[in-house]
């Protein structure tokens, strides 16, 4: 039997309309545009502020656009994986809600909790499923309503995050394209540095946890920054090295968008020029599991069939990874 490769055949995305810019943020907490731009590189982020809407709403919009763009019948979809850290509910899964709303009645669905690495981990799973020959159409969606766990009284975290979703369709081909290689890791060192303290089974919600503001993102930024730079750079270098990828034959790096200084450090380690890094952090902030597919969505028109892409991410856990993807189509 011919070897099956797993390719991305389309991208859909959605960001909410409301724009929270640095100007408005600086009226909420003691911060300013200069600090945020210099230290993080974010100008504005999108916020889903309609009452009662959660991550599944963002995911639904992105997946619906993907189905339309690729001319896919919802009944043809075999599986949906949603990478999210901000599910609508503890249970049922956010993906089950999306399946129901969009009529993906022949799909099984699951959520992937791997924080900002969720898209990479999910892609690796989807690629294996497609390469096995048992699944023909798998959707991977990164979707986050980060604003639901941001403390807008905490200046050390509230400028960083935004909401959004983007989804890709993964299908088989016998051409030499698609998901070629990955190195993914989870080290278990991250809990003290990046977590939400309450709301889970270890510390269920109570008056105490609400009074002590324990349902928000807690991050020790400096420590996370160091781990992010080291791990993203190391794994990216390893994936590049073992696949013979260099600044000459790599079309783009597609990094998780947490901090422009992290992105630049990873690019410097790989000796990649600025024009070869896909960056949209300035407009969306850190959208966690959605940030890599949102970058693919934003820059889809620039990508050409056969382009070598290096994807890399770092997130809570800690989770980290790098992957080599050969882009499979030109956008008309
Ligand atoms: O997405 C997955 C994982 N997350 C990441 O990868 C994020 C990694 N960490 C980071 O990106 C950075 O550490 C941050 C952007 C979170 C913070 O940047 P930093 O350069 O590490 O700043 P810092 O926390 O060390 O703070 C430096 C100074 C402090 O003042 P002092 O103590 O030097 O007087 C802070 O109080 O900046 C101050 N500061 C602010 N000033 C204005 C912190 N937040 C702000 C703010 N506006 N919003």
Tab-separated table of N, CA and C and ligand atoms in Angstrom, residues 25 29-36 38-42 115-117 146 154-161 193-194 219-229 232 256-262 281 286-289 291 313-316 318-319, ligand 1:
chain	number	residue	atom	x	y	z
A	25	UNK	N	-6.820	49.605	27.904
A	25	UNK	CA	-6.244	48.850	29.030
A	25	UNK	C	-5.573	49.771	30.035
A	29	UNK	N	-5.828	49.485	34.218
A	29	UNK	CA	-4.737	49.174	35.166
A	29	UNK	C	-3.564	50.116	34.888
A	30	UNK	N	-2.592	50.091	35.784
A	30	UNK	CA	-1.438	50.978	35.659
A	30	UNK	C	-0.458	50.411	34.620
A	31	UNK	N	-0.753	50.681	33.356
A	31	UNK	CA	0.128	50.222	32.287
A	31	UNK	C	0.097	51.248	31.165
A	32	UNK	N	0.834	50.992	30.112
A	32	UNK	CA	0.832	51.939	28.995
A	32	UNK	C	1.306	51.228	27.722
A	33	UNK	N	0.986	51.863	26.602
A	33	UNK	CA	1.300	51.288	25.294
A	33	UNK	C	2.806	51.033	25.130
A	34	UNK	N	3.629	51.958	25.604
A	34	UNK	CA	5.089	51.818	25.424
A	34	UNK	C	5.579	50.540	26.098
A	35	UNK	N	5.151	50.317	27.356
A	35	UNK	CA	5.616	49.130	28.079
A	35	UNK	C	5.146	47.866	27.369
A	36	UNK	N	3.874	47.834	27.019
A	36	UNK	CA	3.322	46.601	26.422
A	36	UNK	C	3.980	46.326	25.063
A	38	UNK	N	6.963	47.379	24.011
A	38	UNK	CA	8.396	47.075	24.153
A	38	UNK	C	8.624	45.700	24.783
A	39	UNK	N	7.845	45.343	25.801
A	39	UNK	CA	8.101	44.105	26.540
A	39	UNK	C	7.402	42.879	25.944
A	40	UNK	N	6.267	43.120	25.233
A	40	UNK	CA	5.485	41.979	24.746
A	40	UNK	C	5.168	42.062	23.247
A	41	UNK	N	4.928	43.276	22.754
A	41	UNK	CA	4.666	43.439	21.320
A	41	UNK	C	3.189	43.363	20.933
A	42	UNK	N	2.311	43.656	21.898
A	42	UNK	CA	0.869	43.594	21.603
A	42	UNK	C	0.285	45.010	21.579
A	115	UNK	N	-2.759	23.352	26.828
A	115	UNK	CA	-2.499	24.793	26.902
A	115	UNK	C	-2.061	25.339	25.538
A	116	UNK	N	-1.029	26.156	25.526
A	116	UNK	CA	-0.640	26.821	24.274
A	116	UNK	C	-0.059	25.852	23.244
A	117	UNK	N	0.224	24.612	23.674
A	117	UNK	CA	0.727	23.610	22.726
A	117	UNK	C	-0.397	22.759	22.166
A	146	UNK	N	-9.736	33.388	26.223
A	146	UNK	CA	-8.787	33.640	27.311
A	146	UNK	C	-9.312	34.706	28.280
A	154	UNK	N	-5.101	42.805	37.172
A	154	UNK	CA	-3.703	42.376	37.295
A	154	UNK	C	-2.913	42.802	36.052
A	155	UNK	N	-2.103	43.827	36.221
A	155	UNK	CA	-1.423	44.363	35.031
A	155	UNK	C	-0.356	43.416	34.490
A	156	UNK	N	0.075	42.458	35.324
A	156	UNK	CA	1.129	41.562	34.835
A	156	UNK	C	0.583	40.507	33.861
A	157	UNK	N	-0.724	40.292	33.851
A	157	UNK	CA	-1.282	39.303	32.902
A	157	UNK	C	-2.332	39.877	31.953
A	158	UNK	N	-3.067	40.928	32.389
A	158	UNK	CA	-4.221	41.320	31.549
A	158	UNK	C	-3.853	41.885	30.175
A	159	UNK	N	-2.642	42.433	29.970
A	159	UNK	CA	-2.360	42.879	28.592
A	159	UNK	C	-2.055	41.739	27.634
A	160	UNK	N	-1.829	40.547	28.167
A	160	UNK	CA	-1.206	39.508	27.351
A	160	UNK	C	-2.166	38.731	26.442
A	161	UNK	N	-3.396	38.530	26.903
A	161	UNK	CA	-4.227	37.499	26.266
A	161	UNK	C	-5.395	38.038	25.449
A	193	UNK	N	4.345	27.835	38.139
A	193	UNK	CA	4.641	29.066	37.399
A	193	UNK	C	3.515	29.530	36.484
A	194	UNK	N	2.649	28.611	36.103
A	194	UNK	CA	1.598	28.971	35.140
A	194	UNK	C	0.401	28.050	35.363
A	219	UNK	N	0.650	33.642	36.565
A	219	UNK	CA	1.867	33.392	35.780
A	219	UNK	C	3.067	34.108	36.398
A	220	UNK	N	4.142	33.360	36.570
A	220	UNK	CA	5.423	33.986	36.917
A	220	UNK	C	6.157	34.183	35.594
A	221	UNK	N	5.963	35.359	35.042
A	221	UNK	CA	6.353	35.635	33.669
A	221	UNK	C	7.809	35.380	33.347
A	222	UNK	N	8.694	35.840	34.225
A	222	UNK	CA	10.138	35.737	33.920
A	222	UNK	C	10.577	34.277	33.777
A	223	UNK	N	10.100	33.441	34.712
A	223	UNK	CA	10.472	32.023	34.660
A	223	UNK	C	9.912	31.373	33.399
A	224	UNK	N	8.636	31.652	33.139
A	224	UNK	CA	8.005	31.054	31.955
A	224	UNK	C	8.737	31.502	30.690
A	225	UNK	N	9.110	32.762	30.669
A	225	UNK	CA	9.826	33.318	29.515
A	225	UNK	C	11.097	32.511	29.224
A	226	UNK	N	11.868	32.252	30.276
A	226	UNK	CA	13.154	31.539	30.085
A	226	UNK	C	12.929	30.122	29.571
A	227	UNK	N	11.982	29.421	30.197
A	227	UNK	CA	11.680	28.051	29.733
A	227	UNK	C	11.189	28.071	28.290
A	228	UNK	N	10.366	29.076	27.966
A	228	UNK	CA	9.788	29.141	26.609
A	228	UNK	C	10.891	29.311	25.569
A	229	UNK	N	11.774	30.257	25.799
A	229	UNK	CA	12.840	30.514	24.820
A	229	UNK	C	13.716	29.274	24.650
A	232	UNK	N	11.505	26.106	23.129
A	232	UNK	CA	11.079	26.295	21.732
A	232	UNK	C	12.299	26.294	20.816
A	256	UNK	N	4.096	30.009	18.235
A	256	UNK	CA	3.055	30.437	19.180
A	256	UNK	C	3.327	31.904	19.527
A	257	UNK	N	2.244	32.672	19.627
A	257	UNK	CA	2.387	34.127	19.767
A	257	UNK	C	2.172	34.543	21.230
A	258	UNK	N	3.215	34.394	22.048
A	258	UNK	CA	3.078	34.792	23.459
A	258	UNK	C	3.799	36.098	23.750
A	259	UNK	N	4.924	36.300	23.080
A	259	UNK	CA	5.729	37.495	23.350
A	259	UNK	C	6.659	37.690	22.150
A	260	UNK	N	6.690	38.874	21.583
A	260	UNK	CA	7.515	39.109	20.399
A	260	UNK	C	9.001	38.852	20.708
A	261	UNK	N	9.387	39.072	21.969
A	261	UNK	CA	10.801	38.832	22.311
A	261	UNK	C	11.126	37.327	22.320
A	262	UNK	N	10.137	36.498	22.699
A	262	UNK	CA	10.352	35.039	22.631
A	262	UNK	C	10.479	34.632	21.160
A	281	UNK	N	0.921	38.727	16.686
A	281	UNK	CA	0.712	39.001	18.112
A	281	UNK	C	0.232	40.433	18.341
A	286	UNK	N	-1.924	36.909	22.952
A	286	UNK	CA	-1.710	35.472	23.112
A	286	UNK	C	-3.076	34.775	23.156
A	287	UNK	N	-3.373	34.024	22.110
A	287	UNK	CA	-4.648	33.290	22.069
A	287	UNK	C	-4.422	31.801	22.355
A	288	UNK	N	-3.354	31.499	23.056
A	288	UNK	CA	-3.045	30.130	23.506
A	288	UNK	C	-3.175	29.101	22.369
A	289	UNK	N	-4.021	28.098	22.531
A	289	UNK	CA	-4.121	27.030	21.527
A	289	UNK	C	-4.555	27.505	20.153
A	291	UNK	N	-3.334	30.258	18.636
A	291	UNK	CA	-2.434	31.241	18.023
A	291	UNK	C	-1.756	30.727	16.740
A	313	UNK	N	5.742	25.776	19.692
A	313	UNK	CA	4.908	26.365	20.753
A	313	UNK	C	5.424	25.965	22.123
A	314	UNK	N	4.953	26.723	23.118
A	314	UNK	CA	5.296	26.456	24.514
A	314	UNK	C	4.103	26.853	25.369
A	315	UNK	N	3.790	26.046	26.373
A	315	UNK	CA	2.650	26.418	27.211
A	315	UNK	C	2.678	25.790	28.589
A	316	UNK	N	1.601	26.005	29.328
A	316	UNK	CA	1.474	25.527	30.707
A	316	UNK	C	1.682	24.024	30.749
A	318	UNK	N	5.004	22.147	31.994
A	318	UNK	CA	5.073	22.833	30.715
A	318	UNK	C	4.871	21.845	29.562
A	319	UNK	N	4.303	22.371	28.472
A	319	UNK	CA	4.205	21.617	27.233
A	319	UNK	C	5.012	22.378	26.191
B	1	LIG	O1	1.738	31.407	26.363
B	1	LIG	C1	2.445	30.511	27.096
B	1	LIG	C2	3.395	30.922	28.041
B	1	LIG	N1	3.540	32.291	28.407
B	1	LIG	C3	4.602	32.988	27.993
B	1	LIG	O2	5.373	32.524	27.201
B	1	LIG	C4	4.852	34.332	28.620
B	1	LIG	C5	6.273	34.442	29.115
B	1	LIG	N2	6.578	35.669	29.864
B	1	LIG	C6	6.568	36.889	29.289
B	1	LIG	O3	6.229	37.045	28.132
B	1	LIG	C7	7.056	38.067	30.110
B	1	LIG	O4	7.701	37.604	31.258
B	1	LIG	C8	5.942	39.056	30.518
B	1	LIG	C9	5.439	39.803	29.306
B	1	LIG	C10	4.794	38.314	31.180
B	1	LIG	C11	6.489	40.098	31.514
B	1	LIG	O5	7.628	40.748	30.939
B	1	LIG	P1	8.981	40.896	31.768
B	1	LIG	O6	9.913	41.635	30.918
B	1	LIG	O7	9.365	39.518	32.205
B	1	LIG	O8	8.537	41.821	32.965
B	1	LIG	P2	8.546	41.559	34.532
B	1	LIG	O9	7.394	40.701	34.909
B	1	LIG	O10	9.896	41.135	34.972
B	1	LIG	O11	8.306	43.023	35.040
B	1	LIG	C12	9.258	44.072	34.797
B	1	LIG	C13	8.718	45.355	35.388
B	1	LIG	C14	8.258	45.204	36.839
B	1	LIG	O12	8.544	46.431	37.502
B	1	LIG	P3	9.817	46.532	38.476
B	1	LIG	O13	9.616	45.481	39.516
B	1	LIG	O14	11.014	46.274	37.593
B	1	LIG	O15	9.725	47.936	38.973
B	1	LIG	C15	6.769	45.050	36.713
B	1	LIG	O16	6.066	45.491	37.858
B	1	LIG	O17	7.564	45.768	34.648
B	1	LIG	C16	6.480	45.949	35.531
B	1	LIG	N3	5.256	45.574	34.838
B	1	LIG	C17	4.535	46.451	34.107
B	1	LIG	N4	4.688	47.758	33.842
B	1	LIG	C18	3.771	48.348	33.046
B	1	LIG	C19	4.678	44.360	34.764
B	1	LIG	N5	3.578	44.429	34.019
B	1	LIG	C20	3.475	45.704	33.583
B	1	LIG	C21	2.541	46.384	32.778
B	1	LIG	N6	2.728	47.705	32.528
B	1	LIG	N7	1.483	45.757	32.209
